[in-house]
């Protein structure tokens, strides 16, 4: 019959006791109330760690080792060795699990040096090895004791017991290597991810000794045929649906988030494909000629697709007011998230609300865009998943073999239906952005800086600037019937206006790129006549090279490559700006540096996305996310390349072959 509680403690009074084995003395039973710590005890740092566990063990198993004491004053006994056991007994008395008069077996010494006895107990004592410990835990479990009971009897957490039992299932060969000191605890925990002894041994003994035996590398090896719970497919399908379909999991007990691995990759892929197929059917029913799921997310880049463009329907005053209010709230939340102004719960609530607003703004945008039904019949959409497992739909995709039909349709349909000059055209479909999502306010500022840099470079390239200026003028003159009035698509907006950049930049007076552009304008202004009446005669006296330089500056001043915060989709105006950038061999790295001020503008979630976009592994991202914001910023900076440039200000490659389009139109 098992003994527990106070009965377990009474075992010590029946002679089940061990002496210290250092100095012989008299074994006596002494009341707890008469025992006090000895000033001769060499352990000065009185750590409270482990006292609760020790008290639980004493209550469950009884007193296994006596205390070593010496007679003190006023009938007291000073505990020379065993101060932590004394503290555990006092804790049990305080909790009324034993009384102050409870008898404690003690070795009473009279002729030894107190400090020597105390030092001997604390130095000679050696903690049980990992293998011995986990083997002992397994022996208890094999006798039928559940993890909860073992945890209670030893005063430790249930998860600690389960982790020890998990390690006990390592192969004998691995356990032997642990005992020999060839495998440390972190490596052993990684090897325990698999229950298959052959897999464990192969992951260790066949691995490269330098990098293949790192815990992260071991986990990658053992989970190669599985899918992590944070993978996009796992997030999209969901744990419940996967398990209902018969899928099994492997859980990693040795990480804080209790990470899991989906063992059946084919099943997970099938479930994700079925969900995407169902969405594809909905899009086909909405009028698209075709809709295809894309599990890998590469079809939009490798299929040679062209695109049809949508037009924007005018919003009602109510919807326009809602969008403006939501945009203001979004900006305020972005600032709050950036500065972490609030508790962790408040900041998390702000992030959730920010995402809700972003979804609503995207919905408003989608509700006020239209494709021509006759063109939709020859086009389609690709349905894929983002890194976070969210659905992404690329609409308006046209296969190369269908482009001729689109061109033929336009040449006839535009004449019959006329042009829609009142429509706000000029926006393209939302292209897939492989980079992390940055706050809309920050994207607007970064693209404004890029615009300033492009202006500086374009102003020194008269030939390209002349072509850029002619582009919208020729469209207005010769392409009036082009669908959507394409003149609004040009990056150079020659309408007697210059798009101000200062409103889009948080601290314009401190921005070096904007200051360089303003300096260039000031230098040119000083070279012009003071009075406007003298400008015409002055121009007529300039040589052609001088006029070309001025034309370049004026073209540059009207260039607009800003992605405004209310623009949820990438505009063709920015595509045209990319064409100009490629023509002048523009390199934004000359004008941008991802410094501390930039990273401070991002939330920790966005910092993690930026790190992931540059190849950081999930463990590094998770480690960063646990840090305070200031430390998280510096950790991110340390892991990012020095020449990192956000995707929103990188120059994209042409999506369409313009020469091919012209050839088809000529036919």
JSON list of N, CA and C in Angstrom, two decimals, residues 608-640:
[
{"chain": "A", "resi": 608, "resn": "UNK", "atom": "N", "xyz": [8.82, 40.97, -38.45]},
{"chain": "A", "resi": 608, "resn": "UNK", "atom": "CA", "xyz": [8.94, 39.55, -38.71]},
{"chain": "A", "resi": 608, "resn": "UNK", "atom": "C", "xyz": [8.74, 39.22, -40.18]},
{"chain": "A", "resi": 609, "resn": "UNK", "atom": "N", "xyz": [7.79, 39.91, -40.84]},
{"chain": "A", "resi": 609, "resn": "UNK", "atom": "CA", "xyz": [7.55, 39.67, -42.26]},
{"chain": "A", "resi": 609, "resn": "UNK", "atom": "C", "xyz": [8.74, 40.12, -43.10]},
{"chain": "A", "resi": 610, "resn": "UNK", "atom": "N", "xyz": [9.34, 41.25, -42.71]},
{"chain": "A", "resi": 610, "resn": "UNK", "atom": "CA", "xyz": [10.52, 41.73, -43.42]},
{"chain": "A", "resi": 610, "resn": "UNK", "atom": "C", "xyz": [11.67, 40.73, -43.29]},
{"chain": "A", "resi": 611, "resn": "UNK", "atom": "N", "xyz": [11.88, 40.21, -42.07]},
{"chain": "A", "resi": 611, "resn": "UNK", "atom": "CA", "xyz": [12.94, 39.22, -41.86]},
{"chain": "A", "resi": 611, "resn": "UNK", "atom": "C", "xyz": [12.67, 37.97, -42.69]},
{"chain": "A", "resi": 612, "resn": "UNK", "atom": "N", "xyz": [11.42, 37.51, -42.70]},
{"chain": "A", "resi": 612, "resn": "UNK", "atom": "CA", "xyz": [11.07, 36.31, -43.45]},
{"chain": "A", "resi": 612, "resn": "UNK", "atom": "C", "xyz": [11.28, 36.51, -44.95]},
{"chain": "A", "resi": 613, "resn": "UNK", "atom": "N", "xyz": [11.04, 37.74, -45.43]},
{"chain": "A", "resi": 613, "resn": "UNK", "atom": "CA", "xyz": [11.20, 38.00, -46.87]},
{"chain": "A", "resi": 613, "resn": "UNK", "atom": "C", "xyz": [12.66, 37.91, -47.30]},
{"chain": "A", "resi": 614, "resn": "UNK", "atom": "N", "xyz": [13.59, 38.04, -46.34]},
{"chain": "A", "resi": 614, "resn": "UNK", "atom": "CA", "xyz": [15.01, 37.93, -46.64]},
{"chain": "A", "resi": 614, "resn": "UNK", "atom": "C", "xyz": [15.58, 36.58, -46.22]},
{"chain": "A", "resi": 615, "resn": "UNK", "atom": "N", "xyz": [14.71, 35.61, -45.95]},
{"chain": "A", "resi": 615, "resn": "UNK", "atom": "CA", "xyz": [15.17, 34.25, -45.71]},
{"chain": "A", "resi": 615, "resn": "UNK", "atom": "C", "xyz": [15.39, 33.87, -44.27]},
{"chain": "A", "resi": 616, "resn": "UNK", "atom": "N", "xyz": [15.01, 34.73, -43.31]},
{"chain": "A", "resi": 616, "resn": "UNK", "atom": "CA", "xyz": [15.19, 34.37, -41.90]},
{"chain": "A", "resi": 616, "resn": "UNK", "atom": "C", "xyz": [14.27, 33.20, -41.56]},
{"chain": "A", "resi": 617, "resn": "UNK", "atom": "N", "xyz": [14.76, 32.25, -40.74]},
{"chain": "A", "resi": 617, "resn": "UNK", "atom": "CA", "xyz": [13.94, 31.09, -40.41]},
{"chain": "A", "resi": 617, "resn": "UNK", "atom": "C", "xyz": [12.92, 31.46, -39.34]},
{"chain": "A", "resi": 618, "resn": "UNK", "atom": "N", "xyz": [11.95, 30.58, -39.17]},
{"chain": "A", "resi": 618, "resn": "UNK", "atom": "CA", "xyz": [10.84, 30.84, -38.26]},
{"chain": "A", "resi": 618, "resn": "UNK", "atom": "C", "xyz": [11.30, 31.01, -36.81]},
{"chain": "A", "resi": 619, "resn": "UNK", "atom": "N", "xyz": [12.34, 30.28, -36.41]},
{"chain": "A", "resi": 619, "resn": "UNK", "atom": "CA", "xyz": [12.84, 30.37, -35.04]},
{"chain": "A", "resi": 619, "resn": "UNK", "atom": "C", "xyz": [13.44, 31.75, -34.76]},
{"chain": "A", "resi": 620, "resn": "UNK", "atom": "N", "xyz": [14.16, 32.30, -35.75]},
{"chain": "A", "resi": 620, "resn": "UNK", "atom": "CA", "xyz": [14.75, 33.63, -35.58]},
{"chain": "A", "resi": 620, "resn": "UNK", "atom": "C", "xyz": [13.66, 34.68, -35.48]},
{"chain": "A", "resi": 621, "resn": "UNK", "atom": "N", "xyz": [12.61, 34.54, -36.30]},
{"chain": "A", "resi": 621, "resn": "UNK", "atom": "CA", "xyz": [11.50, 35.49, -36.27]},
{"chain": "A", "resi": 621, "resn": "UNK", "atom": "C", "xyz": [10.77, 35.40, -34.93]},
{"chain": "A", "resi": 622, "resn": "UNK", "atom": "N", "xyz": [10.50, 34.17, -34.48]},
{"chain": "A", "resi": 622, "resn": "UNK", "atom": "CA", "xyz": [9.81, 33.98, -33.20]},
{"chain": "A", "resi": 622, "resn": "UNK", "atom": "C", "xyz": [10.63, 34.54, -32.04]},
{"chain": "A", "resi": 623, "resn": "UNK", "atom": "N", "xyz": [11.94, 34.38, -32.09]},
{"chain": "A", "resi": 623, "resn": "UNK", "atom": "CA", "xyz": [12.81, 34.91, -31.04]},
{"chain": "A", "resi": 623, "resn": "UNK", "atom": "C", "xyz": [12.75, 36.44, -31.01]},
{"chain": "A", "resi": 624, "resn": "UNK", "atom": "N", "xyz": [12.75, 37.06, -32.20]},
{"chain": "A", "resi": 624, "resn": "UNK", "atom": "CA", "xyz": [12.65, 38.52, -32.27]},
{"chain": "A", "resi": 624, "resn": "UNK", "atom": "C", "xyz": [11.32, 39.01, -31.71]},
{"chain": "A", "resi": 625, "resn": "UNK", "atom": "N", "xyz": [10.23, 38.30, -32.00]},
{"chain": "A", "resi": 625, "resn": "UNK", "atom": "CA", "xyz": [8.89, 38.73, -31.60]},
{"chain": "A", "resi": 625, "resn": "UNK", "atom": "C", "xyz": [8.73, 38.79, -30.08]},
{"chain": "A", "resi": 626, "resn": "UNK", "atom": "N", "xyz": [9.56, 38.04, -29.34]},
{"chain": "A", "resi": 626, "resn": "UNK", "atom": "CA", "xyz": [9.46, 38.02, -27.89]},
{"chain": "A", "resi": 626, "resn": "UNK", "atom": "C", "xyz": [10.15, 39.21, -27.24]},
{"chain": "A", "resi": 627, "resn": "UNK", "atom": "N", "xyz": [10.94, 39.96, -28.01]},
{"chain": "A", "resi": 627, "resn": "UNK", "atom": "CA", "xyz": [11.72, 41.06, -27.45]},
{"chain": "A", "resi": 627, "resn": "UNK", "atom": "C", "xyz": [10.89, 42.33, -27.35]},
{"chain": "A", "resi": 628, "resn": "UNK", "atom": "N", "xyz": [11.27, 43.26, -26.47]},
{"chain": "A", "resi": 628, "resn": "UNK", "atom": "CA", "xyz": [10.66, 44.60, -26.49]},
{"chain": "A", "resi": 628, "resn": "UNK", "atom": "C", "xyz": [10.93, 45.27, -27.84]},
{"chain": "A", "resi": 629, "resn": "UNK", "atom": "N", "xyz": [10.10, 46.27, -28.19]},
{"chain": "A", "resi": 629, "resn": "UNK", "atom": "CA", "xyz": [10.17, 46.86, -29.52]},
{"chain": "A", "resi": 629, "resn": "UNK", "atom": "C", "xyz": [11.58, 47.39, -29.85]},
{"chain": "A", "resi": 630, "resn": "UNK", "atom": "N", "xyz": [12.21, 48.09, -28.90]},
{"chain": "A", "resi": 630, "resn": "UNK", "atom": "CA", "xyz": [13.53, 48.66, -29.18]},
{"chain": "A", "resi": 630, "resn": "UNK", "atom": "C", "xyz": [14.53, 47.56, -29.52]},
{"chain": "A", "resi": 631, "resn": "UNK", "atom": "N", "xyz": [14.53, 46.48, -28.72]},
{"chain": "A", "resi": 631, "resn": "UNK", "atom": "CA", "xyz": [15.47, 45.39, -28.97]},
{"chain": "A", "resi": 631, "resn": "UNK", "atom": "C", "xyz": [15.10, 44.63, -30.24]},
{"chain": "A", "resi": 632, "resn": "UNK", "atom": "N", "xyz": [13.79, 44.54, -30.52]},
{"chain": "A", "resi": 632, "resn": "UNK", "atom": "CA", "xyz": [13.35, 43.85, -31.74]},
{"chain": "A", "resi": 632, "resn": "UNK", "atom": "C", "xyz": [13.84, 44.58, -32.98]},
{"chain": "A", "resi": 633, "resn": "UNK", "atom": "N", "xyz": [13.82, 45.91, -32.94]},
{"chain": "A", "resi": 633, "resn": "UNK", "atom": "CA", "xyz": [14.32, 46.71, -34.07]},
{"chain": "A", "resi": 633, "resn": "UNK", "atom": "C", "xyz": [15.79, 46.42, -34.32]},
{"chain": "A", "resi": 634, "resn": "UNK", "atom": "N", "xyz": [16.58, 46.42, -33.26]},
{"chain": "A", "resi": 634, "resn": "UNK", "atom": "CA", "xyz": [18.02, 46.20, -33.43]},
{"chain": "A", "resi": 634, "resn": "UNK", "atom": "C", "xyz": [18.33, 44.76, -33.81]},
{"chain": "A", "resi": 635, "resn": "UNK", "atom": "N", "xyz": [17.54, 43.80, -33.32]},
{"chain": "A", "resi": 635, "resn": "UNK", "atom": "CA", "xyz": [17.74, 42.41, -33.74]},
{"chain": "A", "resi": 635, "resn": "UNK", "atom": "C", "xyz": [17.45, 42.28, -35.24]},
{"chain": "A", "resi": 636, "resn": "UNK", "atom": "N", "xyz": [16.38, 42.94, -35.70]},
{"chain": "A", "resi": 636, "resn": "UNK", "atom": "CA", "xyz": [16.04, 42.89, -37.13]},
{"chain": "A", "resi": 636, "resn": "UNK", "atom": "C", "xyz": [17.14, 43.52, -37.97]},
{"chain": "A", "resi": 637, "resn": "UNK", "atom": "N", "xyz": [17.62, 44.69, -37.54]},
{"chain": "A", "resi": 637, "resn": "UNK", "atom": "CA", "xyz": [18.69, 45.37, -38.28]},
{"chain": "A", "resi": 637, "resn": "UNK", "atom": "C", "xyz": [19.93, 44.48, -38.40]},
{"chain": "A", "resi": 638, "resn": "UNK", "atom": "N", "xyz": [20.24, 43.75, -37.33]},
{"chain": "A", "resi": 638, "resn": "UNK", "atom": "CA", "xyz": [21.43, 42.92, -37.34]},
{"chain": "A", "resi": 638, "resn": "UNK", "atom": "C", "xyz": [21.31, 41.76, -38.32]},
{"chain": "A", "resi": 639, "resn": "UNK", "atom": "N", "xyz": [20.08, 41.31, -38.58]},
{"chain": "A", "resi": 639, "resn": "UNK", "atom": "CA", "xyz": [19.88, 40.15, -39.44]},
{"chain": "A", "resi": 639, "resn": "UNK", "atom": "C", "xyz": [19.58, 40.51, -40.89]},
{"chain": "A", "resi": 640, "resn": "UNK", "atom": "N", "xyz": [19.28, 41.78, -41.15]},
{"chain": "A", "resi": 640, "resn": "UNK", "atom": "CA", "xyz": [18.92, 42.19, -42.51]},
{"chain": "A", "resi": 640, "resn": "UNK", "atom": "C", "xyz": [20.16, 42.63, -43.28]}
]
